[in-house]
PDB file of C-alpha atoms and ligand atoms in Angstrom:
ATOM      1  CA  UNK A  83     117.402 -80.172-217.770  1.00 43.00           C
ATOM      2  CA  UNK A  84     117.000 -76.668-215.960  1.00 52.00           C
ATOM      3  CA  UNK A  85     113.622 -74.804-216.201  1.00 53.00           C
ATOM      4  CA  UNK A  86     113.235 -72.625-218.532  1.00 79.00           C
ATOM      5  CA  UNK A  87     111.347 -70.050-216.564  1.00 95.00           C
ATOM      6  CA  UNK A  88     108.772 -68.472-218.780  1.00 98.00           C
ATOM      7  CA  UNK A  89     105.767 -66.826-217.164  1.00 98.00           C
ATOM      8  CA  UNK A  90     102.744 -65.566-219.107  1.00 98.00           C
ATOM      9  CA  UNK A  91     101.671 -61.830-218.307  1.00 98.00           C
ATOM     10  CA  UNK A  92      98.773 -60.266-219.887  1.00 97.00           C
ATOM     11  CA  UNK A  93      98.890 -61.676-223.186  1.00 96.00           C
ATOM     12  CA  UNK A  94     102.549 -62.769-222.673  1.00 98.00           C
ATOM     13  CA  UNK A  95     105.455 -65.619-222.496  1.00 98.00           C
ATOM     14  CA  UNK A  96     108.248 -63.694-221.405  1.00 97.00           C
ATOM     15  CA  UNK A  97     111.023 -64.876-218.281  1.00 98.00           C
ATOM     16  CA  UNK A  98     110.395 -64.822-215.214  1.00 97.00           C
ATOM     17  CA  UNK A  99     112.670 -62.160-214.655  1.00 97.00           C
ATOM     18  CA  UNK A 100     111.691 -59.998-217.638  1.00 97.00           C
ATOM     19  CA  UNK A 101     107.576 -59.880-215.709  1.00 97.00           C
ATOM     20  CA  UNK A 102     106.380 -56.234-214.967  1.00 97.00           C
ATOM     21  CA  UNK A 103     102.701 -55.536-213.558  1.00 98.00           C
ATOM     22  CA  UNK A 104     102.149 -52.231-213.058  1.00 98.00           C
ATOM     23  CA  UNK A 105     103.021 -50.681-208.854  1.00 98.00           C
ATOM     24  CA  UNK A 106      99.243 -49.570-209.264  1.00 98.00           C
ATOM     25  CA  UNK A 107      97.890 -53.334-209.949  1.00 98.00           C
ATOM     26  CA  UNK A 108      94.527 -53.671-207.735  1.00 98.00           C
ATOM     27  CA  UNK A 109      96.098 -56.854-206.745  1.00 98.00           C
ATOM     28  CA  UNK A 110      99.512 -55.444-205.319  1.00 98.00           C
ATOM     29  CA  UNK A 111      97.686 -52.388-203.489  1.00 98.00           C
ATOM     30  CA  UNK A 112      94.436 -53.768-202.343  1.00 98.00           C
ATOM     31  CA  UNK A 113      94.737 -57.922-202.382  1.00 98.00           C
ATOM     32  CA  UNK A 114      91.546 -57.286-205.359  1.00 98.00           C
ATOM     33  CA  UNK A 115      92.013 -60.488-206.947  1.00 98.00           C
ATOM     34  CA  UNK A 116      91.580 -63.794-206.910  1.00 98.00           C
ATOM     35  CA  UNK A 117      93.792 -67.447-207.611  1.00 98.00           C
ATOM     36  CA  UNK A 118      94.105 -70.850-208.048  1.00 98.00           C
ATOM     37  CA  UNK A 119      96.264 -73.617-207.830  1.00 98.00           C
ATOM     38  CA  UNK A 120      97.032 -76.975-210.076  1.00 98.00           C
ATOM     39  CA  UNK A 121      98.923 -79.978-209.703  1.00 98.00           C
ATOM     40  CA  UNK A 122     100.338 -81.130-212.754  1.00 98.00           C
ATOM     41  CA  UNK A 123     101.547 -84.227-212.710  1.00 97.00           C
ATOM     42  CA  UNK A 124     103.635 -86.116-215.768  1.00 96.00           C
ATOM     43  CA  UNK A 125     102.744 -83.063-218.118  1.00 96.00           C
ATOM     44  CA  UNK A 126      98.495 -83.947-216.578  1.00 96.00           C
ATOM     45  CA  UNK A 127      96.630 -81.099-214.922  1.00 97.00           C
ATOM     46  CA  UNK A 128      94.549 -82.337-211.779  1.00 97.00           C
ATOM     47  CA  UNK A 129      90.662 -81.402-211.964  1.00 97.00           C
ATOM     48  CA  UNK A 130      90.936 -79.174-214.138  1.00 97.00           C
ATOM     49  CA  UNK A 131      86.979 -78.310-214.036  1.00 97.00           C
ATOM     50  CA  UNK A 132      87.043 -78.251-210.625  1.00 98.00           C
ATOM     51  CA  UNK A 133      89.529 -75.353-210.590  1.00 98.00           C
ATOM     52  CA  UNK A 134      87.509 -73.224-213.817  1.00 98.00           C
ATOM     53  CA  UNK A 135      85.214 -73.925-211.446  1.00 98.00           C
ATOM     54  CA  UNK A 136      85.656 -72.205-208.924  1.00 98.00           C
ATOM     55  CA  UNK A 137      88.121 -69.254-210.759  1.00 98.00           C
ATOM     56  CA  UNK A 138      84.661 -68.787-212.279  1.00 98.00           C
ATOM     57  CA  UNK A 139      83.061 -69.034-208.625  1.00 98.00           C
ATOM     58  CA  UNK A 140      85.678 -66.751-207.399  1.00 98.00           C
ATOM     59  CA  UNK A 141      85.696 -64.140-209.904  1.00 98.00           C
ATOM     60  CA  UNK A 142      81.895 -63.208-209.865  1.00 98.00           C
ATOM     61  CA  UNK A 143      82.348 -63.378-206.426  1.00 98.00           C
ATOM     62  CA  UNK A 144      84.833 -60.042-206.813  1.00 98.00           C
ATOM     63  CA  UNK A 145      82.824 -59.300-209.448  1.00 98.00           C
ATOM     64  CA  UNK A 146      85.802 -59.006-211.843  1.00 98.00           C
ATOM     65  CA  UNK A 147      84.985 -59.906-215.598  1.00 97.00           C
ATOM     66  CA  UNK A 148      87.540 -61.548-218.008  1.00 97.00           C
ATOM     67  CA  UNK A 149      87.318 -59.714-221.258  1.00 92.00           C
ATOM     68  CA  UNK A 150      87.928 -61.144-224.616  1.00 92.00           C
ATOM     69  CA  UNK A 151      88.289 -64.171-224.999  1.00 90.00           C
ATOM     70  CA  UNK A 152      90.150 -64.748-221.873  1.00 97.00           C
ATOM     71  CA  UNK A 153      87.859 -67.500-219.824  1.00 98.00           C
ATOM     72  CA  UNK A 154      89.835 -70.581-217.008  1.00 98.00           C
ATOM     73  CA  UNK A 155      89.694 -72.657-220.347  1.00 98.00           C
ATOM     74  CA  UNK A 156      92.101 -71.035-221.933  1.00 98.00           C
ATOM     75  CA  UNK A 157      93.968 -70.195-219.168  1.00 98.00           C
ATOM     76  CA  UNK A 158      94.262 -73.568-218.200  1.00 98.00           C
ATOM     77  CA  UNK A 159      95.596 -74.135-221.549  1.00 98.00           C
ATOM     78  CA  UNK A 160      98.039 -71.613-221.249  1.00 98.00           C
ATOM     79  CA  UNK A 161      99.144 -73.097-218.329  1.00 98.00           C
ATOM     80  CA  UNK A 162      99.772 -76.709-220.537  1.00 98.00           C
ATOM     81  CA  UNK A 163     101.875 -74.494-222.802  1.00 98.00           C
ATOM     82  CA  UNK A 164     103.934 -73.228-220.574  1.00 98.00           C
ATOM     83  CA  UNK A 165     105.025 -77.215-219.014  1.00 98.00           C
ATOM     84  CA  UNK A 166     105.827 -77.410-222.017  1.00 98.00           C
ATOM     85  CA  UNK A 167     107.819 -74.372-222.208  1.00 97.00           C
ATOM     86  CA  UNK A 168     109.174 -75.048-219.436  1.00 98.00           C
ATOM     87  CA  UNK A 169     110.281 -78.665-220.021  1.00 97.00           C
ATOM     88  CA  UNK A 170     107.356 -80.362-217.010  1.00 97.00           C
ATOM     89  CA  UNK A 171     106.043 -82.677-219.031  1.00 97.00           C
ATOM     90  CA  UNK A 172     107.349 -85.721-216.666  1.00 97.00           C
ATOM     91  CA  UNK A 173     106.998 -85.518-212.301  1.00 97.00           C
ATOM     92  CA  UNK A 174     105.429 -83.675-210.262  1.00 97.00           C
ATOM     93  CA  UNK A 175     104.561 -79.635-211.083  1.00 98.00           C
ATOM     94  CA  UNK A 176     102.147 -77.025-210.375  1.00 98.00           C
ATOM     95  CA  UNK A 177     100.236 -74.243-211.558  1.00 98.00           C
ATOM     96  CA  UNK A 178      99.358 -71.149-211.050  1.00 98.00           C
ATOM     97  CA  UNK A 179      96.862 -68.476-212.566  1.00 98.00           C
ATOM     98  CA  UNK A 180      96.101 -64.976-210.545  1.00 98.00           C
ATOM     99  CA  UNK A 181      93.442 -63.174-211.842  1.00 98.00           C
ATOM    100  CA  UNK A 182      93.685 -59.268-210.267  1.00 98.00           C
ATOM    101  CA  UNK A 183      91.020 -56.434-211.232  1.00 98.00           C
ATOM    102  CA  UNK A 184      93.792 -54.001-213.102  1.00 98.00           C
ATOM    103  CA  UNK A 185      95.789 -51.327-212.416  1.00 98.00           C
ATOM    104  CA  UNK A 186      94.318 -48.282-212.732  1.00 98.00           C
ATOM    105  CA  UNK A 187      94.563 -45.101-210.209  1.00 98.00           C
ATOM    106  CA  UNK A 188      94.201 -45.627-206.548  1.00 98.00           C
ATOM    107  CA  UNK A 189      90.766 -45.981-205.242  1.00 98.00           C
ATOM    108  CA  UNK A 190      88.135 -47.658-203.250  1.00 98.00           C
ATOM    109  CA  UNK A 191      85.880 -48.686-205.584  1.00 98.00           C
ATOM    110  CA  UNK A 192      86.550 -50.796-208.765  1.00 98.00           C
ATOM    111  CA  UNK A 193      88.116 -48.834-211.568  1.00 98.00           C
ATOM    112  CA  UNK A 194      86.938 -48.121-215.608  1.00 97.00           C
ATOM    113  CA  UNK A 195      84.701 -50.766-216.561  1.00 94.00           C
ATOM    114  CA  UNK A 196      87.514 -51.220-219.332  1.00 95.00           C
ATOM    115  CA  UNK A 197      89.940 -51.411-217.383  1.00 97.00           C
ATOM    116  CA  UNK A 198      91.665 -54.736-218.500  1.00 97.00           C
ATOM    117  CA  UNK A 199      92.124 -57.542-215.916  1.00 98.00           C
ATOM    118  CA  UNK A 200      95.502 -58.060-215.519  1.00 98.00           C
ATOM    119  CA  UNK A 201      96.554 -62.463-215.606  1.00 98.00           C
ATOM    120  CA  UNK A 202     100.087 -64.071-214.288  1.00 98.00           C
ATOM    121  CA  UNK A 203     100.332 -67.967-214.423  1.00 98.00           C
ATOM    122  CA  UNK A 204     103.432 -69.697-214.321  1.00 98.00           C
ATOM    123  CA  UNK A 205     104.382 -74.120-213.530  1.00 98.00           C
ATOM    124  CA  UNK A 206     107.119 -74.147-211.122  1.00 98.00           C
ATOM    125  CA  UNK A 207     108.725 -77.594-210.507  1.00 98.00           C
ATOM    126  CA  UNK A 208     106.922 -79.350-207.234  1.00 97.00           C
ATOM    127  CA  UNK A 209     108.305 -81.595-204.906  1.00 97.00           C
ATOM    128  CA  UNK A 210     105.780 -84.166-202.582  1.00 97.00           C
ATOM    129  CA  UNK A 211     105.504 -83.761-198.735  1.00 97.00           C
ATOM    130  CA  UNK A 212     107.002 -87.939-199.336  1.00 97.00           C
ATOM    131  CA  UNK A 213     108.650 -88.080-195.511  1.00 97.00           C
ATOM    132  CA  UNK A 214     105.225 -85.788-192.996  1.00 98.00           C
ATOM    133  CA  UNK A 215     102.822 -88.229-194.874  1.00 98.00           C
ATOM    134  CA  UNK A 216     105.182 -90.870-194.414  1.00 98.00           C
ATOM    135  CA  UNK A 217     105.194 -90.227-190.968  1.00 98.00           C
ATOM    136  CA  UNK A 218     102.934 -87.729-190.307  1.00 98.00           C
ATOM    137  CA  UNK A 219     102.653 -83.817-189.372  1.00 98.00           C
ATOM    138  CA  UNK A 220     102.206 -81.886-186.305  1.00 98.00           C
ATOM    139  CA  UNK A 221      99.921 -78.958-186.402  1.00 98.00           C
ATOM    140  CA  UNK A 222      99.019 -75.828-183.818  1.00 98.00           C
ATOM    141  CA  UNK A 223      95.333 -74.299-183.336  1.00 98.00           C
ATOM    142  CA  UNK A 224      95.338 -70.957-184.254  1.00 98.00           C
ATOM    143  CA  UNK A 225      92.516 -68.045-183.959  1.00 98.00           C
ATOM    144  CA  UNK A 226      91.791 -67.951-187.416  1.00 98.00           C
ATOM    145  CA  UNK A 227      91.261 -64.281-187.965  1.00 97.00           C
ATOM    146  CA  UNK A 228      90.067 -64.191-191.362  1.00 97.00           C
ATOM    147  CA  UNK A 229      86.894 -61.822-192.737  1.00 93.00           C
ATOM    148  CA  UNK A 230      83.805 -63.939-193.929  1.00 92.00           C
ATOM    149  CA  UNK A 231      84.721 -64.481-196.899  1.00 97.00           C
ATOM    150  CA  UNK A 232      86.986 -67.626-196.331  1.00 98.00           C
ATOM    151  CA  UNK A 233      85.100 -69.574-199.694  1.00 98.00           C
ATOM    152  CA  UNK A 234      86.077 -67.299-202.653  1.00 98.00           C
ATOM    153  CA  UNK A 235      90.162 -68.239-203.498  1.00 98.00           C
ATOM    154  CA  UNK A 236      90.967 -64.421-203.068  1.00 98.00           C
ATOM    155  CA  UNK A 237      94.800 -62.863-202.316  1.00 98.00           C
ATOM    156  CA  UNK A 238      93.840 -61.591-199.160  1.00 96.00           C
ATOM    157  CA  UNK A 239      96.350 -64.286-197.923  1.00 98.00           C
ATOM    158  CA  UNK A 240      97.416 -62.096-194.496  1.00 98.00           C
ATOM    159  CA  UNK A 241      95.850 -63.803-191.927  1.00 98.00           C
ATOM    160  CA  UNK A 242      97.052 -67.077-193.515  1.00 98.00           C
ATOM    161  CA  UNK A 243      99.889 -65.993-194.077  1.00 98.00           C
ATOM    162  CA  UNK A 244     100.407 -64.655-190.123  1.00 98.00           C
ATOM    163  CA  UNK A 245      98.992 -68.101-188.724  1.00 98.00           C
ATOM    164  CA  UNK A 246     101.774 -70.502-191.385  1.00 98.00           C
ATOM    165  CA  UNK A 247     104.288 -68.143-189.961  1.00 98.00           C
ATOM    166  CA  UNK A 248     103.920 -68.934-185.951  1.00 98.00           C
ATOM    167  CA  UNK A 249     103.306 -72.431-187.459  1.00 98.00           C
ATOM    168  CA  UNK A 250     106.669 -72.552-188.684  1.00 98.00           C
ATOM    169  CA  UNK A 251     107.667 -71.006-185.811  1.00 98.00           C
ATOM    170  CA  UNK A 252     106.388 -73.496-183.127  1.00 98.00           C
ATOM    171  CA  UNK A 253     108.017 -76.257-185.672  1.00 98.00           C
ATOM    172  CA  UNK A 254     104.589 -77.399-187.115  1.00 98.00           C
ATOM    173  CA  UNK A 255     103.144 -77.939-190.657  1.00 98.00           C
ATOM    174  CA  UNK A 256      99.894 -76.228-190.209  1.00 98.00           C
ATOM    175  CA  UNK A 257      98.132 -73.501-188.046  1.00 98.00           C
ATOM    176  CA  UNK A 258      94.711 -74.955-188.021  1.00 98.00           C
ATOM    177  CA  UNK A 259      91.761 -72.075-187.837  1.00 98.00           C
ATOM    178  CA  UNK A 260      89.243 -71.664-184.640  1.00 98.00           C
ATOM    179  CA  UNK A 261      86.653 -69.356-184.526  1.00 98.00           C
ATOM    180  CA  UNK A 262      83.208 -69.028-182.402  1.00 97.00           C
ATOM    181  CA  UNK A 263      84.495 -72.609-180.759  1.00 98.00           C
ATOM    182  CA  UNK A 264      85.223 -75.100-183.578  1.00 98.00           C
ATOM    183  CA  UNK A 265      88.092 -75.564-186.258  1.00 98.00           C
ATOM    184  CA  UNK A 266      87.733 -74.196-189.251  1.00 98.00           C
ATOM    185  CA  UNK A 267      90.017 -74.927-191.489  1.00 98.00           C
ATOM    186  CA  UNK A 268      94.343 -74.775-191.504  1.00 98.00           C
ATOM    187  CA  UNK A 269      95.620 -71.895-192.861  1.00 98.00           C
ATOM    188  CA  UNK A 270      96.658 -73.589-196.963  1.00 98.00           C
ATOM    189  CA  UNK A 271      94.153 -76.903-196.305  1.00 98.00           C
ATOM    190  CA  UNK A 272      91.053 -77.971-195.105  1.00 98.00           C
ATOM    191  CA  UNK A 273      91.288 -80.789-193.180  1.00 98.00           C
ATOM    192  CA  UNK A 274      89.114 -84.203-191.479  1.00 98.00           C
ATOM    193  CA  UNK A 275      89.390 -85.904-187.985  1.00 98.00           C
ATOM    194  CA  UNK A 276      87.826 -88.769-186.904  1.00 98.00           C
ATOM    195  CA  UNK A 277      85.697 -88.605-183.897  1.00 98.00           C
ATOM    196  CA  UNK A 278      84.021 -91.707-182.117  1.00 97.00           C
ATOM    197  CA  UNK A 279      84.760 -93.774-184.742  1.00 96.00           C
ATOM    198  CA  UNK A 280      82.527 -90.841-187.193  1.00 97.00           C
ATOM    199  CA  UNK A 281      84.657 -89.546-190.337  1.00 98.00           C
ATOM    200  CA  UNK A 282      84.026 -85.421-189.584  1.00 98.00           C
ATOM    201  CA  UNK A 283      85.568 -82.075-191.857  1.00 98.00           C
ATOM    202  CA  UNK A 284      83.424 -78.750-191.989  1.00 98.00           C
ATOM    203  CA  UNK A 285      80.625 -78.199-193.982  1.00 98.00           C
ATOM    204  CA  UNK A 286      81.155 -75.676-197.409  1.00 98.00           C
ATOM    205  CA  UNK A 287      79.615 -72.601-195.817  1.00 98.00           C
ATOM    206  CA  UNK A 288      81.309 -69.292-196.137  1.00 98.00           C
ATOM    207  CA  UNK A 289      84.023 -70.318-193.261  1.00 98.00           C
ATOM    208  CA  UNK A 290      86.603 -72.569-195.131  1.00 98.00           C
ATOM    209  CA  UNK A 291      87.682 -72.589-198.911  1.00 98.00           C
ATOM    210  CA  UNK A 292      85.505 -75.763-200.751  1.00 98.00           C
ATOM    211  CA  UNK A 293      88.431 -77.368-201.446  1.00 98.00           C
ATOM    212  CA  UNK A 294      89.358 -79.986-204.779  1.00 98.00           C
ATOM    213  CA  UNK A 295      90.656 -82.431-202.858  1.00 98.00           C
ATOM    214  CA  UNK A 296      87.899 -82.498-199.866  1.00 98.00           C
ATOM    215  CA  UNK A 297      85.186 -82.726-202.713  1.00 97.00           C
ATOM    216  CA  UNK A 298      87.375 -85.406-203.919  1.00 97.00           C
ATOM    217  CA  UNK A 299      87.771 -86.915-201.537  1.00 97.00           C
ATOM    218  CA  UNK A 300      84.359 -86.599-200.422  1.00 97.00           C
ATOM    219  CA  UNK A 301      83.452 -88.461-203.627  1.00 96.00           C
ATOM    220  CA  UNK A 302      86.671 -91.162-202.952  1.00 96.00           C
ATOM    221  CA  UNK A 303      84.923 -91.718-200.007  1.00 97.00           C
ATOM    222  CA  UNK A 304      81.276 -92.123-200.339  1.00 96.00           C
ATOM    223  CA  UNK A 305      82.579 -95.082-203.649  1.00 96.00           C
ATOM    224  CA  UNK A 306      84.323 -97.269-200.330  1.00 97.00           C
ATOM    225  CA  UNK A 307      81.476 -97.018-198.393  1.00 97.00           C
ATOM    226  CA  UNK A 308      82.903 -93.952-195.992  1.00 97.00           C
ATOM    227  CA  UNK A 309      79.997 -92.296-193.987  1.00 95.00           C
ATOM    228  CA  UNK A 310      80.930 -87.839-193.766  1.00 97.00           C
ATOM    229  CA  UNK A 311      79.609 -86.275-191.576  1.00 98.00           C
ATOM    230  CA  UNK A 312      79.538 -82.681-191.792  1.00 98.00           C
ATOM    231  CA  UNK A 313      79.270 -81.515-188.294  1.00 98.00           C
ATOM    232  CA  UNK A 314      82.513 -79.248-187.583  1.00 98.00           C
ATOM    233  CA  UNK A 315      84.640 -80.174-184.934  1.00 98.00           C
ATOM    234  CA  UNK A 316      84.414 -78.161-181.866  1.00 98.00           C
ATOM    235  CA  UNK A 317      88.132 -76.920-179.770  1.00 98.00           C
ATOM    236  CA  UNK A 318      86.141 -78.653-176.887  1.00 97.00           C
ATOM    237  CA  UNK A 319      86.234 -82.478-179.685  1.00 97.00           C
ATOM    238  CA  UNK A 320      89.870 -82.450-180.154  1.00 96.00           C
ATOM    239  CA  UNK A 321      91.126 -84.535-176.803  1.00 95.00           C
ATOM    240  CA  UNK A 322      88.362 -86.821-178.122  1.00 97.00           C
ATOM    241  CA  UNK A 323      90.184 -87.283-181.795  1.00 98.00           C
ATOM    242  CA  UNK A 324      91.367 -90.472-182.771  1.00 98.00           C
ATOM    243  CA  UNK A 325      92.864 -89.484-186.749  1.00 98.00           C
ATOM    244  CA  UNK A 326      93.026 -86.346-188.194  1.00 98.00           C
ATOM    245  CA  UNK A 327      94.689 -84.800-191.640  1.00 98.00           C
ATOM    246  CA  UNK A 328      95.178 -82.419-193.721  1.00 98.00           C
ATOM    247  CA  UNK A 329      93.713 -82.338-197.320  1.00 98.00           C
ATOM    248  CA  UNK A 330      94.942 -79.641-200.281  1.00 98.00           C
ATOM    249  CA  UNK A 331      96.347 -79.689-203.856  1.00 98.00           C
ATOM    250  CA  UNK A 332     100.312 -80.104-202.933  1.00 98.00           C
ATOM    251  CA  UNK A 333      99.449 -81.254-198.656  1.00 98.00           C
ATOM    252  CA  UNK A 334      97.537 -83.767-200.876  1.00 98.00           C
ATOM    253  CA  UNK A 335      96.044 -85.972-197.980  1.00 98.00           C
ATOM    254  CA  UNK A 336      98.702 -85.703-194.737  1.00 98.00           C
ATOM    255  CA  UNK A 337      98.045 -87.341-190.944  1.00 98.00           C
ATOM    256  CA  UNK A 338      98.547 -84.886-188.777  1.00 98.00           C
ATOM    257  CA  UNK A 339     100.314 -86.728-185.394  1.00 98.00           C
ATOM    258  CA  UNK A 340     100.287 -83.834-182.797  1.00 98.00           C
ATOM    259  CA  UNK A 341      98.125 -80.945-182.175  1.00 98.00           C
ATOM    260  CA  UNK A 342      99.985 -78.271-179.524  1.00 97.00           C
ATOM    261  CA  UNK A 343     102.328 -80.388-178.732  1.00 94.00           C
ATOM    262  CA  UNK A 344      99.757 -83.400-177.833  1.00 97.00           C
ATOM    263  CA  UNK A 345      99.296 -86.851-179.672  1.00 98.00           C
ATOM    264  CA  UNK A 346      96.468 -87.433-182.164  1.00 98.00           C
ATOM    265  CA  UNK A 347      94.851 -90.951-181.289  1.00 97.00           C
ATOM    266  CA  UNK A 348      98.009 -92.627-181.178  1.00 97.00           C
ATOM    267  CA  UNK A 349     100.661 -90.502-182.539  1.00 98.00           C
ATOM    268  CA  UNK A 350     101.043 -91.854-185.843  1.00 98.00           C
ATOM    269  CA  UNK A 351      99.149 -92.463-189.346  1.00 98.00           C
ATOM    270  CA  UNK A 352      95.827 -93.790-188.530  1.00 97.00           C
ATOM    271  CA  UNK A 353      93.987 -96.140-190.307  1.00 97.00           C
ATOM    272  CA  UNK A 354      91.359 -94.231-192.139  1.00 98.00           C
ATOM    273  CA  UNK A 355      94.109 -92.021-193.494  1.00 98.00           C
ATOM    274  CA  UNK A 356      96.221 -94.215-194.539  1.00 98.00           C
ATOM    275  CA  UNK A 357      93.327 -95.646-196.389  1.00 98.00           C
ATOM    276  CA  UNK A 358      92.327 -92.004-197.880  1.00 98.00           C
ATOM    277  CA  UNK A 359      95.993 -91.622-198.748  1.00 98.00           C
ATOM    278  CA  UNK A 360      95.995 -94.647-200.431  1.00 98.00           C
ATOM    279  CA  UNK A 361      92.880 -93.939-202.752  1.00 97.00           C
ATOM    280  CA  UNK A 362      93.738 -89.791-203.219  1.00 97.00           C
ATOM    281  CA  UNK A 363      97.458 -91.035-204.417  1.00 97.00           C
ATOM    282  CA  UNK A 364      95.414 -93.478-206.964  1.00 96.00           C
ATOM    283  CA  UNK A 365      93.259 -91.107-208.004  1.00 95.00           C
ATOM    284  CA  UNK A 366      96.252 -88.693-208.931  1.00 95.00           C
ATOM    285  CA  UNK A 367      98.847 -90.636-210.553  1.00 92.00           C
ATOM    286  CA  UNK A 368      95.318 -92.416-212.767  1.00 90.00           C
ATOM    287  CA  UNK A 369      93.482 -89.414-212.935  1.00 72.00           C
ATOM    288  CA  UNK A 370      94.348 -85.754-214.592  1.00 59.00           C
ATOM    289  CA  UNK A 371      92.252 -84.032-218.156  1.00 59.00           C
TER     290      UNK A 371
HETATM  291  N1  PLP B 474      91.633 -74.227-198.065  1.00 77.37           N
HETATM  292  C1  PLP B 474      92.590 -73.113-197.403  1.00 77.37           C
HETATM  293  C2  PLP B 474      92.656 -71.356-196.999  1.00 77.37           C
HETATM  294  C3  PLP B 474      93.786 -73.272-198.889  1.00 77.37           C
HETATM  295  O1  PLP B 474      94.088 -72.056-198.900  1.00 77.37           O
HETATM  296  C4  PLP B 474      93.688 -73.898-199.823  1.00 77.37           C
HETATM  297  C5  PLP B 474      94.787 -74.405-201.113  1.00 77.37           C
HETATM  298  O2  PLP B 474      95.130 -73.495-200.726  1.00 77.37           O
HETATM  299  C6  PLP B 474      93.056 -75.358-199.369  1.00 77.37           C
HETATM  300  C7  PLP B 474      91.655 -75.136-198.046  1.00 77.37           C
HETATM  301  C8  PLP B 474      92.539 -76.234-199.719  1.00 77.37           C
HETATM  302  O3  PLP B 474      92.408 -75.567-201.298  1.00 77.37           O
HETATM  303  P1  PLP B 474      92.652 -77.382-202.405  1.00 77.37           P
HETATM  304  O4  PLP B 474      91.937 -78.354-201.743  1.00 77.37           O
HETATM  305  O5  PLP B 474      92.096 -76.487-203.682  1.00 77.37           O
HETATM  306  O6  PLP B 474      93.945 -77.149-202.854  1.00 77.37           O
END
């Protein structure tokens, strides 16, 4: 049955085409807001606790206070209601939640304290990247032109969008961002690489988003007895990568088999990548809360 396409904006459930926010909304004018993206499989939302914690941290990080009964937990409940209303309790869907500092006459400093944040929540049908996951994707390296608080999931995605567009124009799935001689993360994903037999990824600092999938995978790798070395991969080490994969809520574990037009390792998804892909798929299939 077709999706009904009802969204939630500031206390109301209404058709997406009728949803409105002010032109003075600070999300629109300044990108002054934060967001989360969650995966729903057969109506079960995955890793809600982690997403709620990260949303809380992002809100605190940019000093937005929710009002009244609003909380990340409540937004997830609204998300569940939207899944039901939109008949997305079967198969794959994505829950998007966004909070901005609200609408106010344009001025850089914060609006009056009683300005209500704008809350927008929506669900959409999702198709996993099954073919790329099976055969591997390609990526490019790209300068990391973002500011320094990449650890907050804010709406300021201009540098990510520009890098993603360059990747798309070059026929690649992802742009891997390089700053000060190391690869930090993808424009929309974290990544892991195998160098000299060791699984490595960038540590969680202000230069990467602490990805929920990264964290889930870290735990799964530990359970399998696989050591993870959080020493950033240098651009100069890229040629030594025998395996490389991206992680993200909508990307799962995505093997990268070509980087800047050069094969990674044997040019096909590696053993460790395949193993971690399997355990994440199992976790997604059985998990959810
Ligand atoms: N890094 C960036 C810059 C992202 O935008 C995302 C997801 O949107 C990720 C990493 C992956 O995070 P998660 O696993 O929580 O989806």
